[in-house]
Amino acid sequence: MGMTVELPTTGQIEAGTQVAPLARLRRYLRPLLGLLLPLALAAGWELTVWLGFSSGRLVPPPSKVFATIGELARSGELSRHIWVTLWRVASGFALGVIAGTIMGAISGYWGLARRLLDPTVQALRAIPSIAWVPLFILWLGIFETSKVALIAVGVFFPVYLGVMGAILSVDRKIVEVGRIFRLSGPAMIRRILLPAVLPAYVLALRVGLGLGWMFVVAAEFMGASEGLGYLLIDGQQLGKPAQIVAAIVIFAILGKATDWLLEIATAPLLRWQDAFSRQAGGA
Amino acid sequence: MLALERVGKTYPNGVHALERFSAEIGQGEIVAIIGGSGCGKSTLLRAIAGLDPASTGKVSLDAIAISAPHEKIGIIFQEPRLLPWLSVADNIGFGLSDLPADIRREKVAKALARVGLAEKAKAWPRELSGGQAQRVAIARALVPQPEVLLLDEPFSALDAFTRRDLQDHLLDLWADTRPTLILVTHDVEEAVALADRVLVMRPRPGRLFEAININLARPRDRNSTLFDDFKRHVLTSLDRSLDRTVPDAHGRSDQGAAMWW
Ligand SMILES: Nc1ncnc2c1ncn2[C@@H]1O[C@H](COP(=O)(O)OP(=O)(O)OP(=O)(O)O)[C@@H](O)[C@H]1O
Ligand SMILES: [Mg+2]
């Protein structure tokens, strides 16, 4: 885009310079298109309640939801709940990622370990993770440990599968390039295997993070006294639907924001992948 | 000198791919290996490269036995096999990681200019055409200055024009340091245009069938009658290696091989 065209000598170039800003505008506007439907629905509901067609008691209008969020924020309660939940997700995610990465790498790299380990992991995976809740509470108590453990379990499986699958599908032909240049074991891992599995790994991390957010809700349902999940339960027990919707909205924002952060943080490592789209965008 | 002494290969699944293949290839010689599909050409090349060591016999370079990849032996495959996460320049410098960064940069820049891709230094491999990618692969293999360069059908995925272009280019690059070239090909013209000697193989199990010296001065004129004679000679030998009845007329012999080809 930073190119300067000295003279629009032909009609073609003229057309090109005219089209470019329009195309750019379209590129920015296109994601906004997706906001149209939810915004219209929210506005419609707001209007319905405002006109008195509905009391909005069970389904609070957006204005009431935002008022609730404002109230919670002012009292300082909201940030406390958010931090507690964020901390749980972060520690569960970290544990799940560490365990999943190590075990996935072992299973992917070493055939014997895969035959020993993988059937058990696959069997455990078939258990709906929520079914662990009672056991975790018995083993680890009702407080933080059991919650973090549940989240870690949820994060573990996609990371494990992603790492193992990625290692198994590394192109043998590319590994041969490493052999030709006589890379040692560690150099082979660092210069060939790691970069080759990175895209699949990042994807697995993002799936894992999504599951982490799912499981933190389940974890906070099991008797929490703070956290966004507690806000949900509290809203239900005290009949405050606006608080429930407020918590849901915040969950959505946090989930999207953390996913986006992960994407931003890993983007420099995966620059080589989007070479095509970058070129198409710049042309 | 590269010495192959009764090299044989039986794969673990029992396939007898190569049997008692012997040849001596002098330093700087260009040898083309040609033969029917599945007659063990890739097997032989991979044994020389030390990727899949021979099960019997011996490969040695200047009296040193080769049983694993060796720094003096490079290989180029049918596909460029560039590492997609490295820029073109970093791909070429991949085998130079022991050298200090500035020397490496200098060598890479020289190699890039030599294969005519200086302006692509920062490009990603997926931004290259097939011919450009194969040039990068050639540069990557040549930049550590191997004494022996093995090529397994390096141009077979390219169109006829690009192939001609790269054949000439390969000869050009070869003239710089004169490594030994061993080139597996399915293209009789390619073999005659490049090689000092063509080794024809016969299948099941893979064996040396005939060695044909190409006594043509370089640069070679592909349209000369002498060139045609050598082509015909190789084609006839190929036909015989596959136990075909050899037709008497030249034209028909061309046709026989062409049909099978
Ligand atoms: N890794 C392997 N395991 C078992 N058998 C193999 C293996 N590689 C090749 N073979 C067999 O060995 C024989 C020779 O194969 P090779 O690849 O060397 O043939 P080729 O001459 O290179 O053929 P092409 O011209 O089609 O490339 C074939 O019968 C093939 O099926
Ligand atoms: Mg082959």
Coordinates of C-alpha atoms and ligand atoms in Angstrom, one line a residue:
Chain A
M1 CA 0.0 0.0 0.0
G2 CA 2.9 2.3 0.6
M3 CA 3.8 2.4 -3.1
T4 CA 3.8 5.7 -4.9
V5 CA 2.5 5.7 -8.4
E6 CA 4.2 8.6 -10.1
L7 CA 1.9 9.1 -13.1
P8 CA -1.4 7.3 -13.8
T9 CA -0.3 6.7 -17.4
T10 CA -2.8 4.0 -18.2
G11 CA -6.4 3.5 -17.4
Q12 CA -5.5 0.2 -15.7
I13 CA -3.4 1.9 -13.0
E14 CA -6.1 4.5 -12.5
A15 CA -8.6 1.8 -11.9
G16 CA -6.2 0.1 -9.5
T17 CA -5.7 3.2 -7.3
Q18 CA -9.4 3.8 -7.2
V19 CA -10.3 0.2 -6.2
A20 CA -7.7 -0.1 -3.5
P21 CA -9.2 2.2 -0.8
L22 CA -12.6 0.7 -1.5
A23 CA -11.3 -2.8 -1.1
R24 CA -9.6 -1.8 2.1
L25 CA -12.8 -0.4 3.5
R26 CA -14.6 -3.6 2.6
R27 CA -12.0 -5.6 4.3
Y28 CA -12.5 -3.7 7.5
L29 CA -16.2 -3.7 7.3
R30 CA -16.7 -7.3 6.6
P31 CA -16.2 -8.6 10.2
L32 CA -18.6 -5.9 11.4
L33 CA -21.3 -7.6 9.3
G34 CA -21.3 -10.4 11.7
L35 CA -22.3 -8.0 14.5
L36 CA -25.4 -6.9 12.7
L37 CA -27.6 -9.7 13.7
P38 CA -26.9 -9.8 17.5
L39 CA -27.1 -6.0 17.6
A40 CA -30.4 -6.0 15.8
L41 CA -31.8 -8.6 18.1
A42 CA -30.6 -6.8 21.2
A43 CA -32.0 -3.5 20.0
G44 CA -35.3 -5.2 19.1
W45 CA -35.6 -6.7 22.5
E46 CA -34.7 -3.4 24.2
L47 CA -37.5 -1.8 22.2
T48 CA -40.0 -4.5 23.0
V49 CA -39.4 -4.1 26.7
W50 CA -39.4 -0.3 26.5
L51 CA -42.7 -0.3 24.6
G52 CA -44.2 -2.5 27.4
F53 CA -44.9 -5.6 25.3
S54 CA -42.9 -7.6 27.8
S55 CA -41.9 -7.1 31.4
G56 CA -38.3 -8.3 30.6
R57 CA -38.2 -10.0 34.0
L58 CA -37.0 -13.3 32.8
V59 CA -35.1 -12.0 29.8
P60 CA -33.6 -8.7 30.8
P61 CA -33.1 -6.1 28.2
P62 CA -29.5 -5.0 27.3
S63 CA -29.7 -1.8 29.2
K64 CA -30.5 -3.7 32.4
V65 CA -27.6 -6.1 31.8
F66 CA -25.2 -3.3 31.3
A67 CA -26.6 -1.6 34.4
T68 CA -25.9 -4.8 36.4
I69 CA -22.4 -5.0 35.0
G70 CA -21.8 -1.3 36.0
E71 CA -23.1 -1.9 39.5
L72 CA -20.9 -5.0 40.0
A73 CA -17.9 -3.1 38.7
R74 CA -18.5 -0.1 40.9
S75 CA -18.7 -2.2 44.1
G76 CA -15.3 -3.8 43.1
E77 CA -17.0 -7.3 43.1
L78 CA -16.7 -7.8 39.4
S79 CA -13.0 -7.5 39.2
R80 CA -12.6 -9.9 42.1
H81 CA -14.8 -12.5 40.4
I82 CA -13.0 -12.0 37.1
W83 CA -9.5 -12.3 38.7
V84 CA -10.5 -15.5 40.5
T85 CA -11.9 -17.1 37.4
L86 CA -9.0 -15.9 35.3
W87 CA -6.5 -17.4 37.8
R88 CA -8.3 -20.7 37.8
V89 CA -8.4 -20.9 34.0
A90 CA -4.7 -19.8 33.8
S91 CA -3.4 -22.4 36.3
G92 CA -5.6 -25.2 34.9
F93 CA -4.6 -24.3 31.4
A94 CA -0.9 -24.2 32.3
L95 CA -1.1 -27.6 34.1
G96 CA -3.1 -29.2 31.2
V97 CA -0.7 -27.8 28.6
I98 CA 2.4 -29.0 30.4
A99 CA 1.0 -32.5 31.0
G100 CA -0.5 -32.7 27.5
T101 CA 2.6 -31.5 25.8
I102 CA 5.0 -33.8 27.6
M103 CA 2.8 -36.9 27.3
G104 CA 1.8 -36.1 23.7
A105 CA 5.5 -35.6 22.8
I106 CA 6.5 -38.9 24.4
S107 CA 3.7 -40.8 22.7
G108 CA 4.4 -39.1 19.3
Y109 CA 8.1 -39.6 19.4
W110 CA 8.4 -43.1 20.9
G111 CA 6.4 -45.9 19.4
L112 CA 6.6 -48.2 22.5
A113 CA 5.4 -45.4 24.8
R114 CA 2.5 -44.8 22.4
R115 CA 1.4 -48.4 22.5
L116 CA 1.7 -48.4 26.3
L117 CA 0.1 -45.1 27.0
D118 CA -2.2 -44.1 24.2
P119 CA -5.0 -46.8 24.7
T120 CA -5.3 -45.7 28.4
V121 CA -5.5 -42.0 27.5
Q122 CA -8.0 -42.7 24.8
A123 CA -10.2 -44.7 27.2
L124 CA -10.0 -41.9 29.8
R125 CA -10.9 -39.4 27.1
A126 CA -14.2 -41.3 26.5
I127 CA -15.3 -40.4 30.0
P128 CA -17.2 -37.1 30.0
S129 CA -14.9 -35.0 32.0
I130 CA -17.7 -33.6 34.2
A131 CA -18.1 -37.1 35.6
W132 CA -14.8 -36.6 37.4
V133 CA -16.3 -33.9 39.5
P134 CA -17.5 -35.9 42.5
L135 CA -14.3 -37.9 42.6
F136 CA -12.1 -34.8 42.4
I137 CA -14.1 -33.2 45.3
L138 CA -13.6 -36.4 47.4
W139 CA -9.9 -36.5 46.6
L140 CA -8.9 -32.9 46.4
G141 CA -11.5 -31.1 48.5
I142 CA -14.1 -28.6 47.5
F143 CA -11.7 -25.7 47.2
E144 CA -9.3 -24.5 44.5
T145 CA -7.3 -27.7 43.9
S146 CA -10.3 -29.7 42.6
K147 CA -11.4 -26.9 40.3
V148 CA -8.0 -26.4 38.8
A149 CA -7.7 -30.2 38.3
L150 CA -10.9 -30.3 36.4
I151 CA -9.9 -27.5 34.1
A152 CA -6.5 -29.1 33.6
V153 CA -8.2 -32.4 32.6
G154 CA -10.3 -30.5 30.1
V155 CA -7.2 -28.8 28.6
F156 CA -5.1 -31.9 28.7
F157 CA -6.8 -34.0 26.0
P158 CA -6.9 -31.7 23.0
V159 CA -3.3 -30.7 23.7
Y160 CA -2.2 -34.3 24.1
L161 CA -3.9 -35.4 20.9
G162 CA -2.7 -32.3 19.0
V163 CA 0.9 -32.8 20.0
M164 CA 0.9 -36.5 19.3
G165 CA -0.9 -36.2 16.0
A166 CA 1.4 -33.4 14.9
I167 CA 4.6 -35.3 15.6
L168 CA 3.2 -38.4 13.9
S169 CA 2.3 -36.5 10.8
V170 CA 5.7 -34.7 10.4
D171 CA 6.7 -35.3 6.8
R172 CA 9.3 -38.1 6.7
K173 CA 10.8 -36.4 3.6
I174 CA 11.6 -33.3 5.6
V175 CA 13.1 -35.3 8.4
E176 CA 15.4 -36.9 5.7
V177 CA 16.7 -33.4 4.9
G178 CA 17.8 -33.1 8.5
R179 CA 19.5 -36.5 8.2
I180 CA 21.3 -35.5 5.0
F181 CA 22.8 -32.5 6.9
R182 CA 23.7 -34.9 9.8
L183 CA 21.7 -33.1 12.5
S184 CA 22.2 -34.6 15.9
G185 CA 19.1 -35.7 17.9
P186 CA 18.6 -32.4 19.7
A187 CA 19.3 -30.4 16.6
M188 CA 16.8 -32.5 14.7
I189 CA 14.1 -31.7 17.3
R190 CA 14.9 -28.0 17.4
R191 CA 15.4 -27.3 13.7
I192 CA 13.0 -29.8 12.1
L193 CA 10.4 -31.3 14.5
L194 CA 9.5 -28.2 16.6
P195 CA 8.9 -25.9 13.7
A196 CA 7.0 -28.6 11.8
V197 CA 4.6 -29.3 14.7
L198 CA 4.2 -25.7 15.7
P199 CA 1.0 -24.9 13.6
A200 CA -0.8 -27.9 14.9
Y201 CA 0.4 -27.2 18.4
V202 CA -0.9 -23.6 18.4
L203 CA -4.3 -24.9 17.2
A204 CA -4.3 -27.5 20.0
L205 CA -3.6 -24.8 22.5
R206 CA -6.5 -22.7 21.3
V207 CA -8.9 -25.6 21.4
G208 CA -7.5 -26.4 24.9
L209 CA -8.1 -22.8 26.0
G210 CA -11.7 -23.0 24.8
L211 CA -12.2 -26.1 26.8
G212 CA -10.6 -24.5 29.8
W213 CA -13.2 -21.8 29.7
M214 CA -15.9 -24.4 29.4
F215 CA -14.7 -26.3 32.3
V216 CA -14.2 -23.4 34.6
V217 CA -17.9 -22.9 34.6
A218 CA -18.5 -26.5 35.5
A219 CA -15.8 -26.2 38.2
E220 CA -17.3 -23.1 39.7
F221 CA -20.7 -24.7 39.8
M222 CA -19.3 -27.1 42.3
G223 CA -19.6 -24.9 45.3
A224 CA -17.6 -21.8 44.7
S225 CA -18.0 -18.6 46.7
E226 CA -16.4 -16.4 44.1
G227 CA -15.8 -16.3 40.4
L228 CA -17.9 -15.7 37.3
G229 CA -19.5 -19.2 37.6
Y230 CA -20.5 -18.3 41.2
L231 CA -22.2 -15.2 39.8
L232 CA -24.2 -17.5 37.5
I233 CA -25.4 -19.7 40.4
D234 CA -25.9 -16.8 42.6
G235 CA -28.1 -15.1 40.0
Q236 CA -30.1 -18.2 39.6
Q237 CA -30.7 -18.8 43.3
L238 CA -31.6 -15.2 43.9
G239 CA -33.7 -14.8 40.8
K240 CA -31.5 -12.2 39.1
P241 CA -31.5 -13.0 35.4
A242 CA -29.7 -9.8 34.6
Q243 CA -26.7 -10.9 36.7
I244 CA -26.7 -14.3 34.9
V245 CA -26.7 -12.6 31.5
A246 CA -24.0 -10.2 32.6
A247 CA -21.8 -13.1 33.7
I248 CA -22.4 -14.8 30.4
V249 CA -21.4 -11.7 28.5
I250 CA -18.2 -11.3 30.5
F251 CA -17.4 -15.0 29.9
A252 CA -17.8 -14.4 26.2
I253 CA -15.6 -11.3 26.2
L254 CA -12.9 -13.0 28.3
G255 CA -12.9 -16.2 26.2
K256 CA -12.6 -14.3 23.0
A257 CA -10.0 -11.9 24.4
T258 CA -7.7 -14.7 25.7
D259 CA -8.0 -16.6 22.4
W260 CA -7.1 -13.5 20.6
L261 CA -4.1 -12.9 22.8
L262 CA -2.9 -16.4 22.2
E263 CA -3.3 -15.9 18.5
I264 CA -1.4 -12.6 18.6
A265 CA 1.3 -14.1 20.7
T266 CA 1.9 -17.0 18.3
A267 CA 1.4 -15.1 15.1
P268 CA 5.1 -14.2 14.7
L269 CA 6.0 -17.9 14.9
L270 CA 3.6 -18.8 12.1
R271 CA 4.4 -16.0 9.7
W272 CA 5.6 -18.4 7.1
Q273 CA 2.1 -20.0 6.9
D274 CA 0.1 -17.0 5.8
A275 CA 2.5 -15.9 3.2
F276 CA -0.2 -16.3 0.6
S277 CA -2.9 -14.2 2.2
R278 CA -0.3 -11.5 3.1
Q279 CA 0.7 -11.3 -0.5
A280 CA -2.9 -11.3 -1.8
G281 CA -3.7 -8.5 0.7
G282 CA -0.7 -6.4 -0.3
A283 CA -1.2 -6.7 -4.0
Chain B
M1 CA 36.8 -41.8 -6.2
L2 CA 33.4 -43.3 -5.4
A3 CA 33.5 -47.1 -5.4
L4 CA 30.5 -49.3 -5.4
E5 CA 31.4 -52.9 -4.7
R6 CA 28.7 -55.5 -5.3
V7 CA 26.1 -53.3 -3.6
G8 CA 22.9 -55.2 -2.8
K9 CA 19.8 -54.3 -1.0
T10 CA 17.0 -56.5 0.4
Y11 CA 14.3 -54.5 2.2
P12 CA 12.9 -55.8 5.5
N13 CA 9.7 -56.8 3.7
G14 CA 11.8 -59.2 1.6
V15 CA 11.8 -57.2 -1.6
H16 CA 15.1 -57.8 -3.4
A17 CA 15.7 -54.4 -4.8
L18 CA 19.3 -54.4 -5.8
E19 CA 21.9 -57.0 -6.5
R20 CA 25.7 -56.9 -6.9
F21 CA 25.9 -53.5 -8.4
S22 CA 29.5 -52.5 -9.0
A23 CA 30.9 -49.3 -10.5
E24 CA 33.8 -47.0 -10.0
I25 CA 33.0 -43.3 -10.5
G26 CA 35.9 -40.8 -10.8
Q27 CA 36.0 -37.5 -9.1
G28 CA 34.2 -34.9 -11.2
E29 CA 32.6 -37.4 -13.5
I30 CA 28.9 -37.1 -14.5
V31 CA 27.0 -40.4 -14.4
A32 CA 23.4 -40.9 -15.4
I33 CA 21.5 -43.9 -14.2
I34 CA 18.5 -45.0 -16.2
G35 CA 16.2 -48.0 -16.1
G36 CA 12.7 -49.2 -15.8
S37 CA 10.4 -48.2 -13.0
G38 CA 11.2 -50.1 -9.8
C39 CA 14.6 -51.4 -10.9
G40 CA 16.3 -50.0 -7.8
K41 CA 17.7 -46.6 -9.0
S42 CA 16.4 -44.8 -5.9
T43 CA 17.5 -47.6 -3.7
L44 CA 21.0 -47.4 -5.1
L45 CA 21.2 -43.6 -4.7
R46 CA 19.9 -43.8 -1.1
A47 CA 22.6 -46.4 -0.3
I48 CA 25.3 -44.1 -1.7
A49 CA 23.8 -41.2 0.3
G50 CA 23.9 -43.3 3.5
L51 CA 20.2 -42.8 4.0
D52 CA 19.3 -46.6 3.6
P53 CA 22.6 -48.4 3.8
A54 CA 23.2 -51.3 1.6
S55 CA 22.5 -54.8 3.0
T56 CA 25.4 -56.4 1.2
G57 CA 28.5 -55.0 -0.6
K58 CA 30.2 -51.7 0.1
V59 CA 30.0 -48.1 -0.8
S60 CA 33.2 -46.1 -0.3
L61 CA 34.3 -42.6 -1.1
D62 CA 38.1 -42.2 -1.3
A63 CA 38.4 -45.5 0.6
I64 CA 36.2 -44.4 3.4
A65 CA 33.2 -46.7 3.8
I66 CA 29.8 -44.9 3.7
S67 CA 27.1 -46.2 6.0
A68 CA 25.5 -42.9 7.1
P69 CA 25.0 -39.5 5.6
H70 CA 28.4 -38.0 4.9
E71 CA 29.4 -34.3 4.7
K72 CA 31.0 -34.8 1.3
I73 CA 27.9 -36.3 -0.2
G74 CA 24.8 -34.2 -1.0
I75 CA 21.5 -35.3 -2.5
I76 CA 18.7 -33.6 -4.3
F77 CA 15.3 -35.3 -4.5
Q78 CA 12.5 -35.2 -7.0
E79 CA 10.7 -32.7 -4.8
P80 CA 12.7 -29.6 -3.6
R81 CA 12.0 -30.5 0.1
L82 CA 12.5 -26.9 1.3
L83 CA 11.7 -26.2 4.9
P84 CA 8.5 -24.1 4.7
W85 CA 9.3 -22.2 7.9
L86 CA 12.6 -20.9 6.7
S87 CA 13.1 -18.1 4.1
V88 CA 14.8 -19.0 0.9
A89 CA 18.2 -17.7 2.2
D90 CA 17.9 -19.6 5.4
N91 CA 17.0 -22.8 3.5
I92 CA 20.2 -22.4 1.4
G93 CA 22.2 -21.8 4.6
F94 CA 20.6 -24.8 6.4
G95 CA 23.7 -27.0 6.0
L96 CA 26.1 -24.3 7.1
S97 CA 25.0 -23.8 10.7
D98 CA 28.5 -24.6 12.0
L99 CA 30.0 -21.6 10.2
P100 CA 30.1 -18.1 11.7
A101 CA 27.0 -16.0 10.7
D102 CA 28.9 -13.5 8.4
I103 CA 30.7 -16.2 6.4
R104 CA 27.4 -18.1 6.1
R105 CA 25.6 -15.0 4.9
E106 CA 28.3 -14.3 2.3
K107 CA 28.2 -17.9 1.0
V108 CA 24.4 -17.9 0.8
A109 CA 24.3 -14.6 -1.0
K110 CA 26.8 -15.9 -3.5
A111 CA 24.8 -19.1 -4.0
L112 CA 21.6 -17.1 -4.4
A113 CA 23.1 -14.9 -7.1
R114 CA 24.6 -18.0 -8.8
V115 CA 21.2 -19.7 -9.2
G116 CA 19.7 -16.3 -10.2
L117 CA 17.4 -15.9 -7.3
A118 CA 19.1 -13.0 -5.5
E119 CA 15.8 -11.0 -5.2
K120 CA 14.0 -14.0 -3.6
A121 CA 16.3 -14.2 -0.6
K122 CA 13.6 -13.2 1.8
A123 CA 10.7 -15.0 0.1
W124 CA 9.1 -18.0 1.7
P125 CA 9.4 -21.3 -0.2
R126 CA 5.7 -21.4 -0.9
E127 CA 6.0 -18.2 -2.9
L128 CA 8.3 -19.9 -5.4
S129 CA 7.5 -21.7 -8.6
G130 CA 8.4 -25.3 -9.0
G131 CA 11.5 -24.5 -11.0
Q132 CA 12.7 -21.8 -8.6
A133 CA 12.2 -24.1 -5.6
Q134 CA 14.3 -26.8 -7.3
R135 CA 17.0 -24.1 -7.9
V136 CA 17.0 -23.4 -4.2
A137 CA 17.3 -27.1 -3.5
I138 CA 20.3 -27.3 -5.8
A139 CA 21.9 -24.3 -4.1
R140 CA 21.3 -25.7 -0.7
A141 CA 23.0 -29.0 -1.7
L142 CA 25.9 -27.3 -3.4
V143 CA 26.7 -24.6 -0.9
P144 CA 28.5 -26.9 1.5
Q145 CA 30.6 -27.9 -1.6
P146 CA 30.1 -31.7 -1.6
E147 CA 32.4 -33.9 -3.5
V148 CA 29.6 -36.0 -4.7
L149 CA 26.1 -34.8 -5.6
L150 CA 23.3 -37.3 -6.0
L151 CA 20.2 -36.3 -7.9
D152 CA 17.1 -38.5 -8.0
E153 CA 14.9 -37.5 -10.9
P154 CA 15.5 -33.8 -9.9
F155 CA 13.7 -32.3 -12.9
S156 CA 10.9 -34.8 -13.6
A157 CA 8.2 -32.7 -12.0
L158 CA 9.0 -29.7 -14.2
D159 CA 7.8 -28.7 -17.6
A160 CA 10.0 -29.3 -20.6
F161 CA 11.2 -25.7 -20.9
T162 CA 12.1 -25.3 -17.2
R163 CA 13.8 -28.7 -17.4
R164 CA 16.0 -27.8 -20.3
D165 CA 16.9 -24.5 -18.5
L166 CA 17.8 -26.3 -15.2
Q167 CA 19.8 -29.0 -17.0
D168 CA 22.0 -26.3 -18.6
H169 CA 22.1 -24.5 -15.3
L170 CA 23.2 -27.6 -13.5
L171 CA 26.1 -28.1 -15.9
D172 CA 27.1 -24.4 -15.3
L173 CA 27.1 -24.9 -11.5
W174 CA 29.0 -28.2 -11.9
A175 CA 31.7 -26.4 -13.8
D176 CA 32.4 -24.2 -10.7
T177 CA 33.7 -26.9 -8.4
R178 CA 33.3 -30.0 -10.5
P179 CA 31.8 -32.4 -8.0
T180 CA 30.9 -35.9 -9.0
L181 CA 27.3 -36.0 -10.2
I182 CA 25.2 -39.1 -10.2
L183 CA 21.9 -38.4 -11.8
V184 CA 18.9 -40.8 -11.9
T185 CA 16.6 -39.9 -14.7
H186 CA 13.8 -41.3 -16.9
D187 CA 14.7 -38.9 -19.7
V188 CA 17.1 -40.4 -22.3
E189 CA 17.8 -36.9 -23.7
E190 CA 18.7 -35.6 -20.3
A191 CA 21.1 -38.5 -19.7
V192 CA 22.9 -38.0 -23.0
A193 CA 23.0 -34.3 -22.7
L194 CA 24.6 -34.3 -19.2
A195 CA 26.4 -37.5 -18.6
D196 CA 29.9 -38.7 -19.4
R197 CA 28.6 -42.2 -18.8
V198 CA 25.1 -43.7 -18.8
L199 CA 24.5 -46.7 -16.6
V200 CA 21.5 -48.7 -17.8
M201 CA 19.9 -50.9 -15.1
R202 CA 17.6 -53.9 -15.4
P203 CA 14.9 -54.8 -13.0
R204 CA 14.0 -57.6 -10.6
P205 CA 16.5 -57.6 -9.0
G206 CA 18.1 -54.3 -9.9
R207 CA 21.4 -54.9 -11.6
L208 CA 23.8 -53.0 -13.9
F209 CA 22.8 -53.9 -17.5
E210 CA 25.1 -51.8 -19.6
A211 CA 27.5 -48.9 -19.2
I212 CA 27.5 -46.5 -22.2
N213 CA 30.3 -43.9 -22.5
I214 CA 29.0 -40.7 -24.1
N215 CA 32.0 -39.4 -26.0
L216 CA 30.6 -36.1 -26.9
A217 CA 32.4 -32.8 -26.5
R218 CA 30.8 -30.1 -24.3
P219 CA 28.8 -28.0 -24.8
R220 CA 26.7 -30.6 -26.6
D221 CA 24.5 -29.9 -29.5
R222 CA 21.2 -31.7 -28.9
N223 CA 20.3 -31.5 -32.6
S224 CA 23.5 -33.2 -33.9
T225 CA 23.3 -36.6 -35.5
L226 CA 25.9 -37.9 -33.1
F227 CA 23.7 -36.8 -30.2
D228 CA 20.9 -38.7 -31.8
D229 CA 23.0 -41.8 -32.2
F230 CA 23.9 -41.9 -28.6
K231 CA 20.2 -41.4 -27.7
R232 CA 19.3 -44.3 -29.9
H233 CA 22.0 -46.4 -28.4
V234 CA 20.7 -45.8 -24.8
L235 CA 17.1 -46.4 -25.9
T236 CA 18.0 -49.7 -27.5
S237 CA 19.9 -50.7 -24.4
L238 CA 16.9 -49.8 -22.3
D239 CA 14.7 -51.9 -24.5
R240 CA 17.0 -54.9 -24.2
S241 CA 17.3 -54.4 -20.5
L242 CA 13.5 -55.1 -20.4
D243 CA 13.9 -58.2 -22.5
R244 CA 12.2 -56.7 -25.5
T245 CA 13.0 -58.0 -29.0
V246 CA 15.1 -55.4 -30.5
P247 CA 13.6 -54.0 -33.7
D248 CA 16.0 -53.6 -36.6
A249 CA 14.9 -50.2 -37.9
H250 CA 16.0 -47.2 -35.8
G251 CA 12.6 -45.6 -36.0
R252 CA 10.8 -48.6 -34.6
S253 CA 13.3 -49.0 -31.8
D254 CA 12.5 -45.4 -30.7
Q255 CA 8.9 -46.2 -30.8
G256 CA 9.2 -49.3 -28.7
A257 CA 10.9 -47.5 -25.9
A258 CA 8.5 -44.5 -26.3
M259 CA 5.5 -46.8 -25.8
W260 CA 6.9 -48.3 -22.7
W261 CA 8.1 -44.9 -21.5
Ligands
LIG1 N1 11.3 -48.7 1.7 C1 11.0 -49.7 1.0 N2 10.5 -50.9 1.5 C2 10.3 -52.0 0.8 N3 10.4 -52.0 -0.6 C3 10.9 -50.9 -1.2 C4 11.2 -49.7 -0.5 N4 11.6 -48.8 -1.4 C5 11.6 -49.4 -2.6 N5 11.1 -50.7 -2.5 C6 11.0 -51.6 -3.6 O1 12.3 -51.8 -4.1 C7 12.2 -51.8 -5.6 C8 13.1 -50.8 -6.2 O2 12.6 -49.5 -5.8 P1 13.2 -48.1 -6.2 O3 12.5 -47.1 -5.6 O4 14.7 -48.2 -5.9 O5 13.0 -48.1 -7.8 P2 13.3 -47.0 -8.8 O6 14.2 -47.6 -9.8 O7 13.8 -45.7 -8.1 O8 11.9 -46.7 -9.5 P3 11.3 -45.4 -10.1 O9 11.9 -45.2 -11.4 O10 9.8 -45.7 -10.2 O11 11.5 -44.3 -9.1 C9 10.7 -51.7 -5.9 O12 10.2 -53.0 -6.2 C10 10.1 -51.1 -4.7 O13 8.8 -51.6 -4.5
MG2 MG 13.0 -43.8 -7.8

